[in-house]
PDB file of N, CA and C in Angstrom:
ATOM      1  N   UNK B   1      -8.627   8.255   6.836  1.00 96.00           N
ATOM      2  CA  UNK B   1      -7.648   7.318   7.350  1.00 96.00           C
ATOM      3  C   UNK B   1      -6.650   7.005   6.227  1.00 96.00           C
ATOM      4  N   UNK B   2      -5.325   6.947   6.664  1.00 97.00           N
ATOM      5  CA  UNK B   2      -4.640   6.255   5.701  1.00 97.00           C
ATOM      6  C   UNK B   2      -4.181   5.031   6.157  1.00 97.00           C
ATOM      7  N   UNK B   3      -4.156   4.957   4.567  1.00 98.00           N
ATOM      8  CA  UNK B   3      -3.498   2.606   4.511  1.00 98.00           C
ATOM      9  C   UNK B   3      -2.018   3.293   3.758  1.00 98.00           C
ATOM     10  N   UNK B   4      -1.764   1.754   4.070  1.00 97.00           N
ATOM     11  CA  UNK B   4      -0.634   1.410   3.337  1.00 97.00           C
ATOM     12  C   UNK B   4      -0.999   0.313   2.956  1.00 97.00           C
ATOM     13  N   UNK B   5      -0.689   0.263   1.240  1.00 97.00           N
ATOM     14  CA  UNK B   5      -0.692  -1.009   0.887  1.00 97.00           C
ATOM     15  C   UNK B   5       0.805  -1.268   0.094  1.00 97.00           C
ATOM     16  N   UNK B   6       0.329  -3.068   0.403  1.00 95.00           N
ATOM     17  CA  UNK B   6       1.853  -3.832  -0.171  1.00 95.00           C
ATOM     18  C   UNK B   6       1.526  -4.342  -1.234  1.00 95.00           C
ATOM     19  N   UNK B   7       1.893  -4.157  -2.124  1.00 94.00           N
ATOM     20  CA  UNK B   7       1.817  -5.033  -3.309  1.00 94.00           C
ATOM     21  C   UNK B   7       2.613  -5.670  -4.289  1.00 94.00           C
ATOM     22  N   UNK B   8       2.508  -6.312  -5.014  1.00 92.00           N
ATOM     23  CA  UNK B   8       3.722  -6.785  -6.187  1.00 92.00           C
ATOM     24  C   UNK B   8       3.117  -6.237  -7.865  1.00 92.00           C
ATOM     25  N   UNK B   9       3.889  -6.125  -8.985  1.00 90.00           N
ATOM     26  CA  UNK B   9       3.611  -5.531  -9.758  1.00 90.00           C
ATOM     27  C   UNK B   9       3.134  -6.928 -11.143  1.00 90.00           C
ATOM     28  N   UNK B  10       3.417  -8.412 -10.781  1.00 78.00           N
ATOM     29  CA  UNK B  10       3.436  -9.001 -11.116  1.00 78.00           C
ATOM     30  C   UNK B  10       3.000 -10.739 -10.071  1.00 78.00           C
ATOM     31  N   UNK B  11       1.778 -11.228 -10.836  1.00 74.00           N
ATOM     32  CA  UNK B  11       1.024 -12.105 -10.032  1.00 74.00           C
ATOM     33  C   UNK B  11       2.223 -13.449 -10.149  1.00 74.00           C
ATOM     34  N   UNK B  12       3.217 -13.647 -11.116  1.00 72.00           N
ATOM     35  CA  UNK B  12       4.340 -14.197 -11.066  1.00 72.00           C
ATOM     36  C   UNK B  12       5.423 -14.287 -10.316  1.00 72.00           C
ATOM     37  N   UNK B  13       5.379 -13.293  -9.487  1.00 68.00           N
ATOM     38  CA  UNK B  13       6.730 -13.062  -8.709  1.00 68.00           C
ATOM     39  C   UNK B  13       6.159 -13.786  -7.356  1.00 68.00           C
ATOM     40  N   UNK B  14       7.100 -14.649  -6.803  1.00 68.00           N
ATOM     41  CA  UNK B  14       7.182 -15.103  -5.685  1.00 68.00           C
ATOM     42  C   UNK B  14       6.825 -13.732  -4.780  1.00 68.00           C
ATOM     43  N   UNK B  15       6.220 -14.033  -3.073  1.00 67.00           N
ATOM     44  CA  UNK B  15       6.275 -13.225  -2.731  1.00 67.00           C
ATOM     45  C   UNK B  15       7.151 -12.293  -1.555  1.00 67.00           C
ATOM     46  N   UNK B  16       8.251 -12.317  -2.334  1.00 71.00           N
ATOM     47  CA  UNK B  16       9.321 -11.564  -1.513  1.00 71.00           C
ATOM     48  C   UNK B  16       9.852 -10.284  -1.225  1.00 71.00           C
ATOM     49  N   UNK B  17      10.532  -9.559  -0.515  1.00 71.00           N
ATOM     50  CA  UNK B  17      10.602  -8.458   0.219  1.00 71.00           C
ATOM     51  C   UNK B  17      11.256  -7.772  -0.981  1.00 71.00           C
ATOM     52  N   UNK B  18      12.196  -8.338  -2.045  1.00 72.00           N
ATOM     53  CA  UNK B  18      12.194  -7.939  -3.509  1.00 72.00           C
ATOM     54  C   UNK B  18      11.345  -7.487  -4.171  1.00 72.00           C
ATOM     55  N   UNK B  19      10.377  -8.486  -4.271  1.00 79.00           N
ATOM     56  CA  UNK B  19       9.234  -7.847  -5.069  1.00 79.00           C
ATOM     57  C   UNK B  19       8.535  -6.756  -4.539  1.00 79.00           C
ATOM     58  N   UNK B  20       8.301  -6.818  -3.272  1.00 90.00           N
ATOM     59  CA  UNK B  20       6.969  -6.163  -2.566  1.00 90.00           C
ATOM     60  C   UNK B  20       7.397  -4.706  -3.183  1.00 90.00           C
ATOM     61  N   UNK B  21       6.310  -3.835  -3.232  1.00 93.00           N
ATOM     62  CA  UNK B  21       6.294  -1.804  -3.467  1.00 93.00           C
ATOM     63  C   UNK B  21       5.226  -1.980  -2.231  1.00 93.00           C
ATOM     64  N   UNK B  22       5.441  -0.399  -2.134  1.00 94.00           N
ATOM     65  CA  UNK B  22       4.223  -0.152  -0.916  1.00 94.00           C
ATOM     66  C   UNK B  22       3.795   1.097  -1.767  1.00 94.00           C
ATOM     67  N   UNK B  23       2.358   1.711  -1.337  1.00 95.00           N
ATOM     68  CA  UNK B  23       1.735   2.421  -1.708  1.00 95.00           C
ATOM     69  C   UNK B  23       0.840   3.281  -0.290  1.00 95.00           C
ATOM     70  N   UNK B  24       0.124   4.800  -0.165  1.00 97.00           N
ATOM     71  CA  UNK B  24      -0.766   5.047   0.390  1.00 97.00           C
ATOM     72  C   UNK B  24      -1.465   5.809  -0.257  1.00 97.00           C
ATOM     73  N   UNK B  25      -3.100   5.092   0.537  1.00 97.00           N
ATOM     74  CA  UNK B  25      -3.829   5.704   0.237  1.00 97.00           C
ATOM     75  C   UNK B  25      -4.762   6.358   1.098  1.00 97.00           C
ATOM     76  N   UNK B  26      -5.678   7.428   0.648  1.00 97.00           N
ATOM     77  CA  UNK B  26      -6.086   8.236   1.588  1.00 97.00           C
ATOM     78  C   UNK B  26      -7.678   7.939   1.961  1.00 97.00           C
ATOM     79  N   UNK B  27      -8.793   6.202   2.721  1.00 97.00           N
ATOM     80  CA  UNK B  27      -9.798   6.292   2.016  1.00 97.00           C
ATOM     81  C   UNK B  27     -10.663   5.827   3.203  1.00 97.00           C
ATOM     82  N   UNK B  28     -12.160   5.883   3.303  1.00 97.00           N
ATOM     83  CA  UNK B  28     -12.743   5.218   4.429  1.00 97.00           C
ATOM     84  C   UNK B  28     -12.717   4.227   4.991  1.00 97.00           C
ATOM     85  N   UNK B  29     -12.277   3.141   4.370  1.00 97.00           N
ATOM     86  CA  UNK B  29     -11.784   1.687   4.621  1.00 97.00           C
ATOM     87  C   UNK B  29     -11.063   0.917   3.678  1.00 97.00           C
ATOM     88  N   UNK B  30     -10.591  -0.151   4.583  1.00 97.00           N
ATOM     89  CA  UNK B  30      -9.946  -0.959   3.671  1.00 97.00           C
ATOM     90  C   UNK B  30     -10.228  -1.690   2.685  1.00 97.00           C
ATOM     91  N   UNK B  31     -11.636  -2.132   2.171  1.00 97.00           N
ATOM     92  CA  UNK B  31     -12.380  -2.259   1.033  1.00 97.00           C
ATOM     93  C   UNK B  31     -12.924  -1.494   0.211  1.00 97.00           C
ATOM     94  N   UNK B  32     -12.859   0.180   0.928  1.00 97.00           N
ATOM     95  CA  UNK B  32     -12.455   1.025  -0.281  1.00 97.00           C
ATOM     96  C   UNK B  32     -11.248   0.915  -1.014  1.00 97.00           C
ATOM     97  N   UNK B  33     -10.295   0.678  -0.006  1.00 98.00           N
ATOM     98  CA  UNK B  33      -9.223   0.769  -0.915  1.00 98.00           C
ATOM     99  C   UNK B  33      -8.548  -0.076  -1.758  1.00 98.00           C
ATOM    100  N   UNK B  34      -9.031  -1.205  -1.637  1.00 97.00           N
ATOM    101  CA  UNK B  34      -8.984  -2.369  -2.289  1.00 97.00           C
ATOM    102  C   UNK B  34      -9.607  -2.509  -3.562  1.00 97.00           C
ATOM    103  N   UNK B  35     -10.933  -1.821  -3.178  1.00 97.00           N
ATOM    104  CA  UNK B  35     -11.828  -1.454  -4.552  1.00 97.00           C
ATOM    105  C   UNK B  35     -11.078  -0.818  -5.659  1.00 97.00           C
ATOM    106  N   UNK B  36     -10.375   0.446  -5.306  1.00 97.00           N
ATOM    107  CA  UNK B  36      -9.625   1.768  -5.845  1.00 97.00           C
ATOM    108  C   UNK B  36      -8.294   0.893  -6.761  1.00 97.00           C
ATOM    109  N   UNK B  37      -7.567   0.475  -5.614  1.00 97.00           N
ATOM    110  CA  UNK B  37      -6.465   0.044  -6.213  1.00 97.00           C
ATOM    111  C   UNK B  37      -7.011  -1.367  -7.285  1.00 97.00           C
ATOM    112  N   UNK B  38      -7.873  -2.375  -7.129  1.00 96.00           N
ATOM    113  CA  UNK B  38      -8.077  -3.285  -8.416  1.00 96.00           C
ATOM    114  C   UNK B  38      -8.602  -2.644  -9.328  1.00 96.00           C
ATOM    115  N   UNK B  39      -9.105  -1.385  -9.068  1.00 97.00           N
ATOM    116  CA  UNK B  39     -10.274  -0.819 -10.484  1.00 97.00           C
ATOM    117  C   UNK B  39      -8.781  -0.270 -11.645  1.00 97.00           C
ATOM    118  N   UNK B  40      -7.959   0.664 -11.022  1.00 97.00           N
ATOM    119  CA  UNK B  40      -6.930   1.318 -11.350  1.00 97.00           C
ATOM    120  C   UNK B  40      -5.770   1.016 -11.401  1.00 97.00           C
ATOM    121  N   UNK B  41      -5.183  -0.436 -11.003  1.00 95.00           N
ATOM    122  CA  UNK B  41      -3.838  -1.172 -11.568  1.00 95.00           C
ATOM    123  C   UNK B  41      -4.407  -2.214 -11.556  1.00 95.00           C
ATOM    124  N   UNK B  42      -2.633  -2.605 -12.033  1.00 93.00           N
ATOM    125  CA  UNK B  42      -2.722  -4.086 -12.229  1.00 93.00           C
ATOM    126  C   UNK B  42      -2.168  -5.111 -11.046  1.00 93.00           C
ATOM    127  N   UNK B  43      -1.730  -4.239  -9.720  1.00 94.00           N
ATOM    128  CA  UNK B  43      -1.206  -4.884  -8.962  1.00 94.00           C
ATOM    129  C   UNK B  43      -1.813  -6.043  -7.960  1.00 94.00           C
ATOM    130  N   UNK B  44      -1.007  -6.843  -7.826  1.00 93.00           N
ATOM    131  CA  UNK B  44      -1.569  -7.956  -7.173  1.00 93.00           C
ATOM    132  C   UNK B  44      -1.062  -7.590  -5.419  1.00 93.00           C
ATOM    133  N   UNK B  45      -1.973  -7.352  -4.550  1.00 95.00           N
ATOM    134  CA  UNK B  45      -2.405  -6.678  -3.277  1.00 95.00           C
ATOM    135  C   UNK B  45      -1.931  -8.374  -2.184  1.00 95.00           C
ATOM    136  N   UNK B  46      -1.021  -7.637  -1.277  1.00 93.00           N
ATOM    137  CA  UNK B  46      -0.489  -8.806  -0.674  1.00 93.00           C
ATOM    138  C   UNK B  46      -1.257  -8.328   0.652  1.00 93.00           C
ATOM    139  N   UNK B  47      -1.295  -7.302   1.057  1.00 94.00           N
ATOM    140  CA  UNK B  47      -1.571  -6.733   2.861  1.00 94.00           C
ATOM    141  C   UNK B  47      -1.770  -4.910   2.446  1.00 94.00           C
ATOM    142  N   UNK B  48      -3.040  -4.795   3.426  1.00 97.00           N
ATOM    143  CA  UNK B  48      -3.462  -3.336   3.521  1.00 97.00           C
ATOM    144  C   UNK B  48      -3.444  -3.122   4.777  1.00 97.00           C
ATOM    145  N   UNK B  49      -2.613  -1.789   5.434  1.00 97.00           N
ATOM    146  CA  UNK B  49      -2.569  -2.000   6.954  1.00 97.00           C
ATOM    147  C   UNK B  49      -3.021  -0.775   7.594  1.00 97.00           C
ATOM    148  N   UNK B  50      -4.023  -0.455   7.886  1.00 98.00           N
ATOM    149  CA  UNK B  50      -4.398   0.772   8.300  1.00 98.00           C
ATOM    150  C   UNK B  50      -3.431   1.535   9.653  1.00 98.00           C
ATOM    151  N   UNK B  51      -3.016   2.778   9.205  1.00 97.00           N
ATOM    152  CA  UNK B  51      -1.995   3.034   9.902  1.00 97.00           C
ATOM    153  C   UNK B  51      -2.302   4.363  10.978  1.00 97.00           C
ATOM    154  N   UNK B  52      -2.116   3.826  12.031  1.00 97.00           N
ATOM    155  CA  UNK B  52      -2.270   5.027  12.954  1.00 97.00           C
ATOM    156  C   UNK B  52      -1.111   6.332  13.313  1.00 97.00           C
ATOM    157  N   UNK B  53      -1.717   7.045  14.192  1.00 96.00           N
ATOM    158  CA  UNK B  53      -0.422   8.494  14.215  1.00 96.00           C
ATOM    159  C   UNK B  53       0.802   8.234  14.169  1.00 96.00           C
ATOM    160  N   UNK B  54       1.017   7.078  15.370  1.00 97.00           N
ATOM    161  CA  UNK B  54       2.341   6.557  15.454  1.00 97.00           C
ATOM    162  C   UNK B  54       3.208   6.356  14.206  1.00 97.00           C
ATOM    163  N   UNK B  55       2.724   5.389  13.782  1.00 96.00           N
ATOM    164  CA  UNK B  55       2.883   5.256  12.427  1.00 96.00           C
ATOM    165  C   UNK B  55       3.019   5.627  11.094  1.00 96.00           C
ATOM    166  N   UNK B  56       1.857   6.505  10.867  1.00 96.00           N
ATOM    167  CA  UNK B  56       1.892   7.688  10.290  1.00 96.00           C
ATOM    168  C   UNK B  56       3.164   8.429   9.944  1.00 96.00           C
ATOM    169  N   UNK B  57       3.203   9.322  11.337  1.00 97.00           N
ATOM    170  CA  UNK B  57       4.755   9.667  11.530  1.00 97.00           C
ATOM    171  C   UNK B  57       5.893   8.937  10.936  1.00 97.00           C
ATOM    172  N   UNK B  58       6.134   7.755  11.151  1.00 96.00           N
ATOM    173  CA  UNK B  58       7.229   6.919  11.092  1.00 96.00           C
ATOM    174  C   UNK B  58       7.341   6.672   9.203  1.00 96.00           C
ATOM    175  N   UNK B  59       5.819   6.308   8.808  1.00 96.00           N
ATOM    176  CA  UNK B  59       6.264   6.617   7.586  1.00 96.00           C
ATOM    177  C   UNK B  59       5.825   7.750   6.529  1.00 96.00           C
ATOM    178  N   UNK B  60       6.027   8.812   7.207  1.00 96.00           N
ATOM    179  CA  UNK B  60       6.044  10.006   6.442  1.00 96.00           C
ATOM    180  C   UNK B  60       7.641  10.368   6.435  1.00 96.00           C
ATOM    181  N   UNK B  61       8.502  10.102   7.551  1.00 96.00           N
ATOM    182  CA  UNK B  61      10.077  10.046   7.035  1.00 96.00           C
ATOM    183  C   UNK B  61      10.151   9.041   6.080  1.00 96.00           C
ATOM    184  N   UNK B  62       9.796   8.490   5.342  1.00 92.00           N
ATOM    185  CA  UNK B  62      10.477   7.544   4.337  1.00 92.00           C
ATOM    186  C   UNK B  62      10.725   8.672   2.810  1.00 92.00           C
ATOM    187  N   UNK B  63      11.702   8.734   2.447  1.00 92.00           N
ATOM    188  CA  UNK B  63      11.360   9.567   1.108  1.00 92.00           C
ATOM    189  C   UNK B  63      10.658   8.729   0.541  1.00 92.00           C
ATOM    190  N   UNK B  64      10.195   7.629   0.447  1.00 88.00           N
ATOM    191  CA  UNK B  64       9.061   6.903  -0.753  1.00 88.00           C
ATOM    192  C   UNK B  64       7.895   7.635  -0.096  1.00 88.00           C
ATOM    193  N   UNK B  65       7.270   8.087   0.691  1.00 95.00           N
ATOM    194  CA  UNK B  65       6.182   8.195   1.173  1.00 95.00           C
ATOM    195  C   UNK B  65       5.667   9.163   0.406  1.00 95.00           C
ATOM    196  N   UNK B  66       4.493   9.152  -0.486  1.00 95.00           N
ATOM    197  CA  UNK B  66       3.886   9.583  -1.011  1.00 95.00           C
ATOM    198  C   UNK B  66       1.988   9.444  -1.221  1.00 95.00           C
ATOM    199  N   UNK B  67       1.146  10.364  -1.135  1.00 96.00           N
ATOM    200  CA  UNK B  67      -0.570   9.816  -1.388  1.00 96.00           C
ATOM    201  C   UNK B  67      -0.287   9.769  -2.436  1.00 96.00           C
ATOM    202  N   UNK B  68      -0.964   8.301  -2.797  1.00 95.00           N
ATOM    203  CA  UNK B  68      -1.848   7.897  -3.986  1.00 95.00           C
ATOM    204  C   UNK B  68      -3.041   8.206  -4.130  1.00 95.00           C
ATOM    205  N   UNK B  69      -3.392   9.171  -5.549  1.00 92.00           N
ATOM    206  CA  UNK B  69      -5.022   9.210  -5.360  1.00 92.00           C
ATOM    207  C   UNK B  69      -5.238   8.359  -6.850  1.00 92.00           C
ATOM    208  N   UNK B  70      -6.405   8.529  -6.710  1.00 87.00           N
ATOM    209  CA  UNK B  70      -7.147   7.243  -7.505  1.00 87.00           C
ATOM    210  C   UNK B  70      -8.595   8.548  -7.727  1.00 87.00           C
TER     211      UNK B  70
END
């Protein structure tokens, strides 16, 4: 399954559509991936949204769209 996660790069920054990055990852759940991403940054994790085909699709056109592996 893939997530998308939102995060900020800094536990200082208000949490606005400025700050936010998104990320995906490729993992069995969403407390895997939660696990993955605190072991391996420093980012502070706002929303993980498990994303279906529909979706999927929609953001695989983004040029940001990229897997994160861990």
């Amino acid at each position: 399954m893939i997530y998308k996660v939102l995060y900020q790069t800094s536990e200082l920054d208000n949490p606005r559509r400025e700050f936010t990055h998104s990320l995906y990852v490729d993992a069995a759940s969403s407390i895997e991936v939660r696990q993955a991403v605190e072991k391996n940054t420093d980012y502070e994790i706002e929303f993980i949204q498990e994303l279906d085909e529909k979706h999927l699709e929609y953001e695989k056109k983004s040029p940001d769209f990229k897997l994160t592996e861990f």
